[in-house]
Coordinates of C-alpha atoms in Angstrom, one line a residue:
Chain A
M1 CA 91.1 232.6 119.8
D2 CA 94.8 231.7 118.9
E3 CA 97.0 231.1 121.8
F4 CA 98.3 234.4 122.0
S5 CA 94.9 236.1 122.3
F6 CA 93.8 233.7 124.8
I7 CA 96.8 234.1 127.1
N8 CA 96.1 237.7 126.8
S9 CA 92.5 237.1 127.9
I10 CA 93.4 235.1 131.2
K11 CA 96.5 237.1 132.1
Q12 CA 96.2 239.2 135.5
H13 CA 96.8 242.9 134.9
S14 CA 98.3 242.9 138.3
Y15 CA 99.7 240.7 140.7
K16 CA 99.1 240.4 144.5
Q17 CA 102.2 238.7 145.8
S18 CA 104.8 241.0 146.6
S19 CA 107.6 238.3 145.8
L20 CA 106.6 237.9 142.3
I21 CA 109.1 239.5 139.9
K22 CA 107.9 238.2 136.3
G23 CA 104.5 236.5 135.9
I24 CA 102.9 235.1 132.3
G25 CA 104.8 236.6 129.3
D26 CA 108.3 235.2 129.3
D27 CA 109.4 231.7 129.1
A28 CA 109.1 231.3 132.9
A29 CA 107.8 233.1 135.9
V30 CA 110.5 234.4 138.3
I31 CA 109.9 234.7 142.2
R32 CA 112.1 236.5 144.4
Q33 CA 113.8 235.1 147.4
P34 CA 116.3 236.5 149.7
T35 CA 119.5 235.1 148.2
Q36 CA 118.5 234.1 144.6
D37 CA 115.2 234.1 142.6
I38 CA 113.4 231.1 141.5
V39 CA 112.2 230.3 138.0
C40 CA 109.4 228.0 137.1
A41 CA 107.6 227.0 134.0
V42 CA 105.1 224.2 133.0
D43 CA 104.9 222.6 129.6
T44 CA 102.4 219.5 128.4
L45 CA 103.0 216.9 125.6
V46 CA 100.3 215.1 124.1
E47 CA 100.2 212.0 122.3
G48 CA 99.5 212.7 118.4
V49 CA 99.9 216.1 118.8
H50 CA 103.4 216.7 119.7
F51 CA 104.9 213.1 119.3
S52 CA 103.7 210.0 117.9
R53 CA 104.8 206.4 119.0
Q54 CA 106.2 206.0 115.4
T55 CA 109.1 208.2 115.8
M56 CA 109.3 208.2 119.6
E57 CA 110.3 205.1 122.0
P58 CA 108.5 205.8 125.6
W59 CA 112.2 206.7 126.8
H60 CA 112.2 209.5 124.0
I61 CA 108.9 211.0 125.0
G62 CA 110.3 211.6 128.7
Y63 CA 113.5 212.8 127.8
R64 CA 112.1 215.1 125.1
A65 CA 109.3 216.1 127.5
L66 CA 111.7 217.2 130.3
A67 CA 114.3 218.8 127.8
A68 CA 111.3 220.9 126.4
N69 CA 111.0 222.5 130.1
V70 CA 114.6 222.6 130.7
S71 CA 115.2 224.6 127.7
D72 CA 112.3 227.4 129.1
L73 CA 114.6 227.8 132.2
A74 CA 117.9 227.9 130.2
A75 CA 116.2 230.8 128.2
M76 CA 115.6 232.6 131.5
G77 CA 119.5 231.8 132.4
A78 CA 118.6 229.6 135.2
S79 CA 120.0 226.0 136.4
P80 CA 117.2 223.7 136.7
A81 CA 116.8 221.8 139.8
F82 CA 113.6 220.1 140.5
Y83 CA 110.7 218.8 138.4
L84 CA 107.1 217.5 138.9
V85 CA 105.4 215.4 136.5
S86 CA 101.9 214.8 135.8
I87 CA 100.8 211.9 133.7
V88 CA 97.4 210.7 132.1
I89 CA 97.6 207.3 131.2
P90 CA 95.4 205.3 128.6
K91 CA 94.8 201.8 129.1
T92 CA 96.8 201.1 125.7
W93 CA 100.0 202.1 127.3
S94 CA 101.5 199.3 129.6
S95 CA 103.2 200.1 132.9
G96 CA 106.3 199.1 131.7
E97 CA 106.2 201.7 128.7
I98 CA 105.1 204.2 131.2
N99 CA 108.0 203.6 133.6
Q100 CA 110.4 204.1 130.3
I101 CA 108.8 207.3 130.1
Y102 CA 110.2 208.1 133.6
V103 CA 113.4 206.5 133.0
G104 CA 114.1 208.8 130.0
M105 CA 113.3 211.7 132.1
K106 CA 115.8 210.6 134.7
Q107 CA 118.3 210.4 132.3
L108 CA 118.4 214.1 131.4
A109 CA 117.5 215.1 135.0
T110 CA 120.7 213.2 136.0
K111 CA 122.7 215.5 133.8
F112 CA 121.5 218.6 135.4
R113 CA 121.6 217.2 139.1
M114 CA 117.5 217.6 138.8
D115 CA 115.2 215.8 141.6
L116 CA 111.9 214.7 140.8
I117 CA 109.7 216.0 143.8
G118 CA 105.9 215.5 143.0
G119 CA 103.3 214.4 140.6
D120 CA 100.4 212.8 139.7
T121 CA 99.1 210.1 137.5
V122 CA 95.7 209.9 136.4
S123 CA 93.8 207.6 133.9
G124 CA 92.6 209.1 130.6
Q125 CA 91.9 208.5 126.9
E126 CA 95.4 209.9 125.6
L127 CA 98.5 210.1 126.6
S128 CA 99.8 213.4 128.1
V129 CA 102.7 214.5 130.1
S130 CA 102.7 217.8 131.9
I131 CA 106.0 218.9 133.6
T132 CA 106.7 221.6 135.9
V133 CA 110.2 222.6 136.3
I134 CA 111.8 224.7 139.2
G135 CA 115.2 226.3 139.0
Y136 CA 117.4 229.1 140.4
V137 CA 119.1 232.1 139.0
E138 CA 121.2 234.7 140.7
R139 CA 119.0 237.7 141.7
N140 CA 118.2 239.9 139.1
K141 CA 120.1 237.9 136.5
A142 CA 116.7 236.1 134.9
R143 CA 117.2 236.9 131.1
Y144 CA 113.9 238.7 129.7
R145 CA 113.0 238.7 126.0
S146 CA 111.7 242.4 126.7
L147 CA 115.5 243.6 126.9
A148 CA 116.7 243.6 123.6
K149 CA 118.4 247.3 122.4
E150 CA 119.0 248.8 119.2
G151 CA 122.5 247.8 117.9
D152 CA 122.5 244.8 119.8
K153 CA 123.9 241.6 117.8
V154 CA 121.4 238.9 117.1
F155 CA 122.7 235.3 117.7
V156 CA 121.7 231.9 117.8
T157 CA 123.5 228.6 119.3
G158 CA 123.8 225.3 117.4
T159 CA 122.4 224.7 114.0
L160 CA 118.9 225.0 112.9
G161 CA 116.1 222.8 111.4
D162 CA 117.7 219.6 112.8
S163 CA 114.9 218.2 114.6
Q164 CA 112.7 218.8 111.8
A165 CA 115.1 216.9 109.7
G166 CA 115.2 213.9 112.2
F167 CA 111.4 213.5 112.4
H168 CA 111.6 213.7 108.2
I169 CA 114.2 210.8 108.3
L170 CA 112.3 208.9 110.8
T171 CA 109.0 209.2 109.0
N172 CA 110.6 208.9 105.3
P173 CA 113.1 206.0 105.8
G174 CA 116.0 205.8 103.3
Y175 CA 119.6 206.7 103.0
Y176 CA 120.7 209.7 104.4
T177 CA 124.0 211.2 105.7
D178 CA 124.3 211.8 109.6
E179 CA 121.1 210.0 109.9
V180 CA 121.7 209.0 113.7
Y181 CA 122.8 212.6 114.4
Y182 CA 119.3 214.1 113.0
K183 CA 117.5 211.3 114.7
E184 CA 119.0 212.2 118.3
R185 CA 118.5 215.9 117.7
H186 CA 114.9 215.1 117.1
Q187 CA 114.5 212.5 119.9
Q188 CA 117.1 213.8 122.5
P189 CA 117.6 217.5 122.3
L190 CA 120.2 219.0 124.9
P191 CA 119.1 222.1 126.4
R192 CA 121.7 225.0 126.5
V193 CA 121.6 225.3 130.2
D194 CA 125.5 225.6 130.7
F195 CA 126.1 228.3 128.1
A196 CA 123.1 230.4 129.4
S197 CA 123.9 229.8 133.0
K198 CA 127.4 230.9 132.5
T199 CA 126.4 234.5 131.1
E200 CA 125.9 235.4 134.6
N201 CA 128.6 238.3 134.4
I202 CA 127.1 240.0 131.2
S203 CA 124.6 242.6 132.6
R204 CA 122.3 242.4 129.8
I205 CA 121.6 239.5 127.7
V206 CA 118.1 238.3 126.2
F207 CA 117.3 234.6 125.4
N208 CA 114.3 232.8 123.8
D209 CA 114.5 229.0 123.4
I210 CA 113.6 227.8 119.8
S211 CA 110.6 225.5 120.7
D212 CA 108.2 226.9 117.6
G213 CA 110.8 228.2 115.2
I214 CA 113.2 230.9 115.0
A215 CA 110.8 233.2 113.0
N216 CA 108.3 232.8 115.9
E217 CA 110.8 233.5 118.7
A218 CA 112.4 236.6 116.9
N219 CA 109.0 238.0 116.6
E220 CA 108.4 237.3 120.5
I221 CA 111.8 239.0 121.2
A222 CA 110.8 242.0 118.8
E223 CA 107.3 242.5 120.4
A224 CA 108.4 242.3 123.9
S225 CA 111.4 244.7 123.6
K226 CA 109.5 247.0 120.9
V227 CA 112.3 246.8 118.4
S228 CA 112.6 245.2 115.2
L229 CA 115.2 242.4 114.2
I230 CA 117.0 242.2 111.0
L231 CA 118.3 238.7 110.3
Y232 CA 120.6 237.2 107.3
E233 CA 119.1 233.9 105.7
K234 CA 122.8 232.9 104.8
Q235 CA 124.2 233.4 108.0
L236 CA 121.4 230.8 109.9
P237 CA 123.6 227.9 111.1
I238 CA 122.9 224.8 109.5
K239 CA 125.0 221.3 109.7
D240 CA 127.0 220.8 106.5
S241 CA 124.8 217.5 105.6
Y242 CA 121.6 219.4 106.3
E243 CA 121.9 220.2 102.4
Q244 CA 120.9 216.7 101.5
F245 CA 117.4 217.6 102.2
P246 CA 114.9 219.2 99.4
P247 CA 115.7 222.9 99.3
K248 CA 112.2 224.1 100.3
L249 CA 111.9 221.8 103.2
Q250 CA 115.7 223.2 104.6
H251 CA 114.1 226.6 104.3
K252 CA 111.1 225.5 106.1
W253 CA 112.5 223.9 108.8
K254 CA 115.3 226.1 109.8
L255 CA 112.8 229.3 109.8
F256 CA 109.8 227.6 111.3
G257 CA 110.6 224.2 112.2
G258 CA 111.0 224.5 115.7
E259 CA 112.0 222.3 118.5
D260 CA 115.7 222.5 118.2
F261 CA 115.8 223.8 121.7
E262 CA 118.5 226.1 121.0
L263 CA 119.0 229.6 122.4
L264 CA 118.0 232.7 120.3
G265 CA 119.2 235.9 121.7
T266 CA 120.7 239.4 121.4
V267 CA 123.6 241.2 123.2
S268 CA 125.1 244.3 123.2
N269 CA 128.5 244.7 120.8
K270 CA 130.6 245.1 123.8
D271 CA 129.6 242.0 125.2
W272 CA 129.9 239.9 122.0
N273 CA 133.4 238.9 122.6
E274 CA 132.8 237.7 126.2
L275 CA 129.9 235.6 124.9
Q276 CA 132.2 234.1 122.2
I277 CA 134.3 232.8 125.1
I278 CA 131.7 231.6 127.1
A279 CA 130.6 229.6 124.0
K280 CA 134.0 228.1 123.3
E281 CA 134.5 227.2 127.1
T282 CA 130.9 225.4 126.9
N283 CA 131.4 223.9 123.8
T284 CA 128.6 225.7 122.1
P285 CA 128.4 226.6 118.3
L286 CA 127.3 230.5 118.5
K287 CA 126.5 232.2 115.1
E288 CA 125.8 236.2 114.6
I289 CA 122.7 236.2 112.2
G290 CA 121.7 240.0 112.7
Y291 CA 121.0 243.1 114.5
V292 CA 118.3 245.0 116.5
D293 CA 117.1 247.9 114.9
D294 CA 114.6 250.5 116.4
S295 CA 113.1 252.3 113.2
Q296 CA 109.9 253.5 114.8
S297 CA 107.8 252.3 111.7
N298 CA 109.0 248.8 112.3
I299 CA 108.4 248.3 116.1
G300 CA 107.6 244.7 116.9
Q301 CA 108.7 243.2 113.3
V302 CA 111.3 240.9 112.2
F303 CA 112.9 241.1 108.8
L304 CA 114.8 238.5 106.7
H305 CA 117.9 239.5 104.3
E306 CA 117.6 236.7 101.4
N307 CA 118.9 236.9 97.9
K308 CA 119.3 240.5 97.9
Q309 CA 115.7 240.9 99.1
T310 CA 114.3 241.8 102.3
Y311 CA 111.1 240.0 103.8
R312 CA 108.8 240.5 106.6
L313 CA 109.2 237.7 108.6
Q314 CA 106.1 236.5 110.3
K315 CA 105.4 234.4 113.3
K316 CA 104.1 231.5 110.7
G317 CA 105.1 231.9 107.0
Y318 CA 106.6 235.5 105.8
T319 CA 105.5 238.0 103.0
H320 CA 107.3 239.8 100.1
L321 CA 108.5 243.3 101.1
K322 CA 110.7 245.1 98.3
Chain B
M1 CA 100.5 198.2 139.2
D2 CA 98.6 200.4 141.6
E3 CA 99.4 204.1 142.1
F4 CA 101.2 203.5 145.4
S5 CA 103.5 200.5 143.9
F6 CA 103.9 203.0 140.5
I7 CA 104.9 206.1 142.8
N8 CA 107.6 203.7 144.6
S9 CA 108.9 202.5 141.4
I10 CA 109.6 206.1 140.0
K11 CA 110.6 207.7 143.4
Q12 CA 113.9 208.9 143.9
H13 CA 116.0 207.1 146.7
S14 CA 118.5 210.1 147.4
Y15 CA 118.2 213.6 146.1
K16 CA 120.9 215.6 144.8
Q17 CA 119.5 219.2 145.5
S18 CA 120.7 220.3 149.1
S19 CA 117.6 222.9 149.1
L20 CA 114.9 220.0 149.1
I21 CA 113.7 219.1 152.5
K22 CA 110.7 217.0 151.4
G23 CA 110.4 215.1 148.1
I24 CA 107.7 212.6 146.8
G25 CA 105.6 211.1 149.9
D26 CA 103.2 213.8 151.3
D27 CA 100.8 216.1 149.8
A28 CA 103.7 218.3 148.5
A29 CA 107.2 219.0 148.3
V30 CA 109.0 221.3 150.3
I31 CA 112.1 223.3 149.3
R32 CA 114.4 225.4 151.9
Q33 CA 114.9 229.0 151.2
P34 CA 116.6 231.4 153.8
T35 CA 113.5 232.8 155.6
Q36 CA 110.8 230.4 154.7
D37 CA 110.0 227.2 153.2
I38 CA 108.3 226.8 149.7
V39 CA 105.8 224.2 149.2
C40 CA 104.5 223.0 145.7
A41 CA 102.3 220.3 144.5
V42 CA 100.7 219.3 141.1
D43 CA 97.5 218.0 140.5
T44 CA 95.4 216.9 137.3
L45 CA 91.6 216.5 136.5
V46 CA 90.6 214.7 133.4
E47 CA 86.9 215.0 132.1
G48 CA 85.0 211.6 132.3
V49 CA 87.2 210.6 135.2
H50 CA 87.4 213.5 137.8
F51 CA 84.4 215.4 136.3
S52 CA 81.6 215.5 133.6
R53 CA 79.6 218.3 132.2
Q54 CA 76.6 216.8 133.5
T55 CA 77.5 217.7 137.0
M56 CA 79.8 220.6 136.5
E57 CA 79.7 223.8 134.7
P58 CA 83.1 224.9 133.1
W59 CA 83.3 227.6 135.9
H60 CA 82.8 224.7 138.7
I61 CA 85.7 222.7 137.0
G62 CA 88.2 225.5 137.3
Y63 CA 87.0 226.4 140.9
R64 CA 87.6 222.9 141.9
A65 CA 90.5 222.2 140.1
L66 CA 92.2 224.7 141.9
A67 CA 90.7 223.9 145.3
A68 CA 92.0 220.4 145.0
N69 CA 95.4 221.7 144.6
V70 CA 95.1 224.4 147.4
S71 CA 93.8 221.7 149.7
D72 CA 97.1 219.9 149.3
L73 CA 99.0 223.1 150.4
A74 CA 96.5 223.5 153.2
A75 CA 97.5 220.0 154.5
M76 CA 101.1 221.0 154.5
G77 CA 100.1 224.2 156.6
A78 CA 101.3 226.2 153.9
S79 CA 99.8 229.4 152.7
P80 CA 99.0 229.7 148.7
A81 CA 100.7 232.0 146.5
F82 CA 101.1 231.2 143.0
Y83 CA 99.5 228.8 140.4
L84 CA 100.6 227.6 136.7
V85 CA 97.6 225.9 134.5
S86 CA 98.5 223.6 131.6
I87 CA 95.3 222.7 129.9
V88 CA 94.6 220.2 127.1
I89 CA 91.6 221.4 125.0
P90 CA 89.3 219.3 122.8
K91 CA 87.5 220.8 119.8
T92 CA 84.1 220.2 121.3
W93 CA 85.0 223.1 123.9
S94 CA 84.4 226.6 123.0
S95 CA 86.8 229.2 123.8
G96 CA 84.1 230.8 125.8
E97 CA 83.7 227.7 127.9
I98 CA 87.6 227.6 128.4
N99 CA 87.7 230.9 129.8
Q100 CA 84.9 230.1 132.0
I101 CA 87.2 227.4 133.6
Y102 CA 89.9 230.2 134.0
V103 CA 87.4 232.7 135.5
G104 CA 86.3 229.9 138.0
M105 CA 90.1 229.3 138.8
K106 CA 90.2 233.0 139.5
Q107 CA 87.4 233.3 141.8
L108 CA 88.8 231.0 144.4
A109 CA 92.4 232.1 143.8
T110 CA 91.2 235.7 144.7
K111 CA 90.1 234.5 148.1
F112 CA 93.7 233.2 148.8
R113 CA 95.5 236.4 147.0
M114 CA 96.8 233.9 144.5
D115 CA 98.8 234.8 141.6
L116 CA 98.3 233.0 137.7
I117 CA 102.0 233.2 136.8
G118 CA 102.4 230.3 134.0
G119 CA 101.1 227.8 131.6
D120 CA 100.4 225.8 128.8
T121 CA 97.3 225.6 126.4
V122 CA 97.6 222.4 124.0
S123 CA 95.0 220.8 121.7
G124 CA 93.9 217.1 122.4
Q125 CA 90.9 214.6 122.6
E126 CA 89.9 215.0 126.2
L127 CA 89.7 218.1 128.4
S128 CA 92.2 217.9 131.3
V129 CA 93.4 220.6 133.8
S130 CA 96.9 220.1 135.3
I131 CA 97.7 222.7 138.1
T132 CA 100.7 223.4 139.6
V133 CA 100.5 225.4 143.2
I134 CA 103.2 227.2 145.1
G135 CA 102.7 228.3 148.7
Y136 CA 104.9 229.2 151.6
V137 CA 105.2 228.2 155.0
E138 CA 107.2 229.2 158.2
R139 CA 110.5 227.4 158.4
N140 CA 110.4 223.8 159.5
K141 CA 106.6 224.3 160.0
A142 CA 105.4 222.2 157.2
R143 CA 103.1 219.5 158.4
Y144 CA 104.0 216.1 157.5
R145 CA 101.7 213.0 157.8
S146 CA 104.7 210.7 159.3
L147 CA 104.9 212.8 162.3
A148 CA 101.6 211.0 164.3
K149 CA 102.5 210.0 167.6
E150 CA 101.0 207.4 170.4
G151 CA 98.4 209.1 172.3
D152 CA 97.5 211.9 169.8
K153 CA 93.9 212.7 169.3
V154 CA 92.9 212.1 165.7
F155 CA 90.5 215.1 164.5
V156 CA 88.8 216.1 161.3
T157 CA 87.4 219.2 160.2
G158 CA 83.9 220.2 158.6
T159 CA 81.4 217.1 157.7
L160 CA 82.2 214.0 155.7
G161 CA 80.1 212.5 152.6
D162 CA 79.0 215.7 151.6
S163 CA 80.7 216.0 148.3
Q164 CA 79.4 212.6 147.1
A165 CA 76.0 213.5 148.6
G166 CA 76.1 216.5 146.3
F167 CA 77.1 214.6 143.4
H168 CA 74.2 212.2 144.2
I169 CA 71.7 215.1 143.8
L170 CA 73.1 216.3 140.9
T171 CA 72.9 213.0 139.1
N172 CA 69.5 211.7 140.8
P173 CA 67.3 214.8 140.7
G174 CA 64.6 215.0 143.4
Y175 CA 63.5 216.4 146.3
Y176 CA 66.4 216.9 149.0
T177 CA 66.7 218.9 152.2
D178 CA 69.7 221.4 151.9
E179 CA 70.0 220.4 148.2
V180 CA 71.8 223.8 147.4
Y181 CA 74.2 223.0 150.3
Y182 CA 75.5 219.6 149.0
K183 CA 75.8 220.9 145.5
E184 CA 77.9 223.5 146.6
R185 CA 80.0 221.1 148.7
H186 CA 80.7 219.0 145.3
Q187 CA 81.0 222.0 142.8
Q188 CA 82.8 224.5 145.0
P189 CA 84.7 223.0 148.2
L190 CA 86.5 225.4 150.4
P191 CA 90.2 224.0 151.3
R192 CA 90.9 224.7 155.1
V193 CA 93.6 226.9 154.5
D194 CA 92.8 229.5 157.3
F195 CA 92.5 226.9 159.8
A196 CA 95.8 224.9 159.1
S197 CA 98.1 228.3 158.5
K198 CA 97.0 229.6 161.8
T199 CA 98.3 226.4 163.9
E200 CA 102.0 227.6 163.3
N201 CA 102.5 228.0 167.1
I202 CA 101.7 224.3 167.4
S203 CA 105.2 222.5 167.2
R204 CA 104.0 219.3 166.2
I205 CA 100.5 218.5 164.1
V206 CA 99.7 216.2 161.2
F207 CA 97.3 216.9 158.4
N208 CA 96.2 215.1 155.3
D209 CA 93.4 216.6 153.1
I210 CA 90.5 214.3 152.3
S211 CA 90.7 214.1 148.5
D212 CA 89.9 210.2 148.4
G213 CA 88.4 209.5 151.6
I214 CA 89.0 209.2 155.2
A215 CA 89.6 205.6 155.2
N216 CA 92.3 206.2 152.4
E217 CA 93.9 209.2 154.4
A218 CA 93.8 207.8 157.6
N219 CA 95.9 204.7 156.3
E220 CA 98.4 207.0 154.6
I221 CA 99.2 208.5 158.0
A222 CA 99.0 205.4 159.6
E223 CA 101.6 204.1 157.1
A224 CA 103.9 207.3 157.3
S225 CA 104.0 207.7 160.8
K226 CA 104.4 203.7 161.7
V227 CA 101.6 204.0 164.2
S228 CA 97.9 202.9 164.1
L229 CA 94.7 205.0 164.1
I230 CA 91.7 203.8 166.1
L231 CA 88.5 205.8 164.8
Y232 CA 84.9 205.7 166.3
E233 CA 82.3 205.5 163.5
K234 CA 79.7 207.4 165.8
Q235 CA 82.0 210.2 166.1
L236 CA 82.6 211.1 162.3
P237 CA 80.8 214.4 161.6
I238 CA 78.0 214.5 159.2
K239 CA 75.4 217.1 158.5
D240 CA 72.0 216.6 160.1
S241 CA 70.4 216.3 156.9
Y242 CA 72.9 213.7 155.7
E243 CA 70.4 211.2 157.1
Q244 CA 68.0 211.7 154.3
F245 CA 70.1 209.5 152.2
P246 CA 70.0 205.6 152.0
P247 CA 72.1 204.4 155.0
K248 CA 74.3 202.1 152.7
L249 CA 75.3 205.2 150.9
Q250 CA 75.9 207.4 153.8
H251 CA 78.0 205.1 155.2
K252 CA 80.2 204.5 151.8
W253 CA 80.3 208.3 151.2
K254 CA 81.7 209.4 154.6
L255 CA 84.5 206.8 154.8
F256 CA 85.4 206.2 151.3
G257 CA 83.8 209.0 149.2
G258 CA 86.4 211.6 149.3
E259 CA 86.7 215.2 147.5
D260 CA 85.7 216.7 150.5
F261 CA 88.9 218.7 151.0
E262 CA 88.5 218.6 154.8
L263 CA 91.6 218.2 156.9
L264 CA 92.2 214.7 158.7
G265 CA 95.0 215.1 161.5
T266 CA 96.4 214.1 164.8
V267 CA 97.7 216.5 167.6
S268 CA 98.9 215.8 171.2
N269 CA 96.6 215.7 174.0
K270 CA 98.4 219.1 175.1
D271 CA 97.7 221.2 172.1
W272 CA 94.0 220.1 171.7
N273 CA 92.6 223.0 173.6
E274 CA 94.8 225.6 171.5
L275 CA 93.5 223.5 168.4
Q276 CA 89.9 224.2 169.3
I277 CA 90.6 227.6 169.8
I278 CA 92.0 228.3 166.2
A279 CA 88.9 226.4 165.0
K280 CA 86.7 228.5 166.8
E281 CA 88.6 231.7 165.5
T282 CA 88.6 230.2 162.0
N283 CA 84.8 229.2 162.2
T284 CA 85.9 225.6 161.2
P285 CA 84.0 222.8 162.7
L286 CA 86.5 220.4 164.4
K287 CA 85.7 217.0 165.9
E288 CA 87.6 214.5 167.7
I289 CA 87.2 211.0 166.0
G290 CA 89.7 208.8 167.5
Y291 CA 93.3 208.3 168.9
V292 CA 96.6 207.0 167.9
D293 CA 98.0 203.4 168.9
D294 CA 101.1 202.3 168.6
S295 CA 100.6 198.6 169.5
Q296 CA 103.7 196.8 167.3
S297 CA 101.4 194.4 165.7
N298 CA 98.8 196.9 164.2
I299 CA 101.7 199.2 162.7
G300 CA 100.3 201.1 159.6
Q301 CA 96.6 200.0 160.2
V302 CA 93.6 201.7 160.6
F303 CA 90.6 200.2 163.0
L304 CA 87.1 201.5 163.1
H305 CA 84.9 201.0 166.2
E306 CA 81.4 200.4 165.1
N307 CA 78.4 198.9 166.8
K308 CA 80.5 197.5 169.4
Q309 CA 82.8 195.8 167.0
T310 CA 86.1 196.4 165.4
Y311 CA 86.9 196.4 161.8
R312 CA 90.2 196.9 160.0
L313 CA 89.4 199.7 158.0
Q314 CA 91.6 199.4 154.6
K315 CA 92.4 201.9 152.0
K316 CA 89.3 201.0 149.9
G317 CA 86.6 199.0 151.6
Y318 CA 86.9 197.1 154.9
T319 CA 87.3 193.8 156.6
H320 CA 85.3 192.4 159.6
L321 CA 88.0 191.6 162.4
K322 CA 86.4 190.6 165.5

C-alpha cells in the first residue's frame, strides 16, 4: 500500500468537532477560533531515511526538521507560533549531540518567534525527530491546494534542485561553484513564511510546499483542484551555477528532487501583479512557470512542455505523450 | 543526563508568543483563545521500550497510545478534540497490522468524539507511534500541578497497580482471579476525562495523571507546588483480587508501576464534598490518600506512612527515614 492509499484508508469520512475547518488532505489541518484560525501539522524525520550524519551535523538535523514543518505552515499561508518535539534517542547519540539538535531548531524558531511548548524524549534504536507545529492564519485565509482554477498562472518561488545539488556535493566532494550556497540550501532551507503570509489581501491563492519535488506537488494541486497544470520546462527557475552538474541529474533534481521547501502555487491573472510586488517586498524570487487548464479529459493531471514536446508529468517519473 | 535535567536544558526561559499561558512543565501546554483555552500535548510509544507484540495486539497499541495522550489532557481538566499521528513503520509490520493500530485509536477517539486531523507515515527500523492531542478547556480552568496548597486533601481515582498486574499476567500465564480485568487495564486503559472535565466549578484543583507511578507523580506535584505531600500506604486503593500477587510486587506496582492512567490530585477540604459528588456522577472511584503539608524543611518532598513508620518516597524507589 502506498502512502496515498494508506492515508485514504485511515481518513475519516466525516468529522465530529464543529470547530474543524480542514482535516487530513492538505499541508496542515485548520481549526476555527473566534478571531482567527489555528493551523497545525506534524512531520517526522528518521535517521538513515531522511538524513544521515554523513551530510548533516546534529545542529542541521534540528534546523531542517523544524524547517520542513514550518514550510507546511507557510504553504497554508499561516504564521508559525509554537512547536512540540518528540524525539527517539538511540544510545549511540550523546546528550551533547541531542542538545545540538534542539539548538538548531531554536535557531530557526527564533527567526519566526516560535516557542517550544512541549514534547517527549524516549529511548529507541534509531534517531527520529517528530515535530508538531501550530500557527495562526486570518479567518478564511488558509490556502488550500484544492482552489486552483482554469486560467490561473502557475508560479514557483526561489530556485529548484538546490537541495539535491547540495546533497550531491556533500556526498561527492570535489570543486564546485557556489559550494557553500548549495550545502546551505540542503542543510538550512528557509521556509517562505513571510512571502506566503503577506498575501493575505489576495482573496484566492494556492500554495503547496516543495518537499517531494515539483512533479509531486503539481499533481497534488491538479488532483485536489480537479484541473490540469501545464508547466514549461524552460521556465523552471534554477541558479546560474546549477548547470555545472550533469544534465541528467539537473533534470531529475529540479523535477523530482524535493526538499527545496519553496512554494509552488497558482493565482488568477488579475492578482499576478500584486503577487509580484509582495515577492519584491519580501525579497522572494518568483517565477511564472505555466498555467491551469481544465480540459475535461486531463483532470487531475500535469503536463510538461519540453523541447517542443509535451509529456505527462507523473508524481514520480514521467511518460512520453506526443 | 536524566530526562528532567534534559528538559530543563532545552526549556525556554521566556516565551515570545503572547497567547501562550503554559509552556513546558505540566502535562500539556495551554494557549489562550478568546472564548476558551486550547491544550496540547505529545507522547511517543516505541516498540520494545513501551510495548511489545508479546503482550499487545496492534489494535491495543493504537488504543493505548492515544489513551496515554488523552490522559494528559484529562490531567489538565481539558476535553479532547483532535489528534495527529506520526508513525515510523518497519518492514516487519504488514499494512493490515498498521491499519489495526489506527482502528484501535479510532475506537478510543470515538468515545471522546475526537477527530484524526493529520499525521505522517515514514519507514524506519522500529515501530514508533507519536501522537499529538489537542483539546479545549474553559478559560483559566486548566489544572496545573503547581497549585497544591497546605491543608489540601490528596486523592487518587480508581485502583493502583492494575496495569502492571495485567502485564505480569500476560507475561506469566497461569490461573488468576479477574484475569480479563487486569489485562484490559493494561491494554485498554480509560483516561478519566469525564471526571476531570466535570470539576469545572471547583475553583482550584490539582491533577497529575499516573503514567510513571504515583511516587513519581506525587513528587512532581510537591516540586511544582513547593509543598510536601504525606501519603498513607494503607489508604492506597487496590482491587480486592490484587492481593493474589506476591506482596513485594503488589507494593512495587502500586507505588512505582505506572501506566494506570488514573488521576492523582489535591483539593481543598471545602471542595471535597463536591468532588465526591462528581466522582459518583461519573462512576469514578475516588479515595483520599493523604494531605498536603508545607513544613519548610520538606518542600518538594513526598512521605509515605507505612506500618507506623514514615519513609521519604522518592521518584523511583524510596529511602528509610525514621
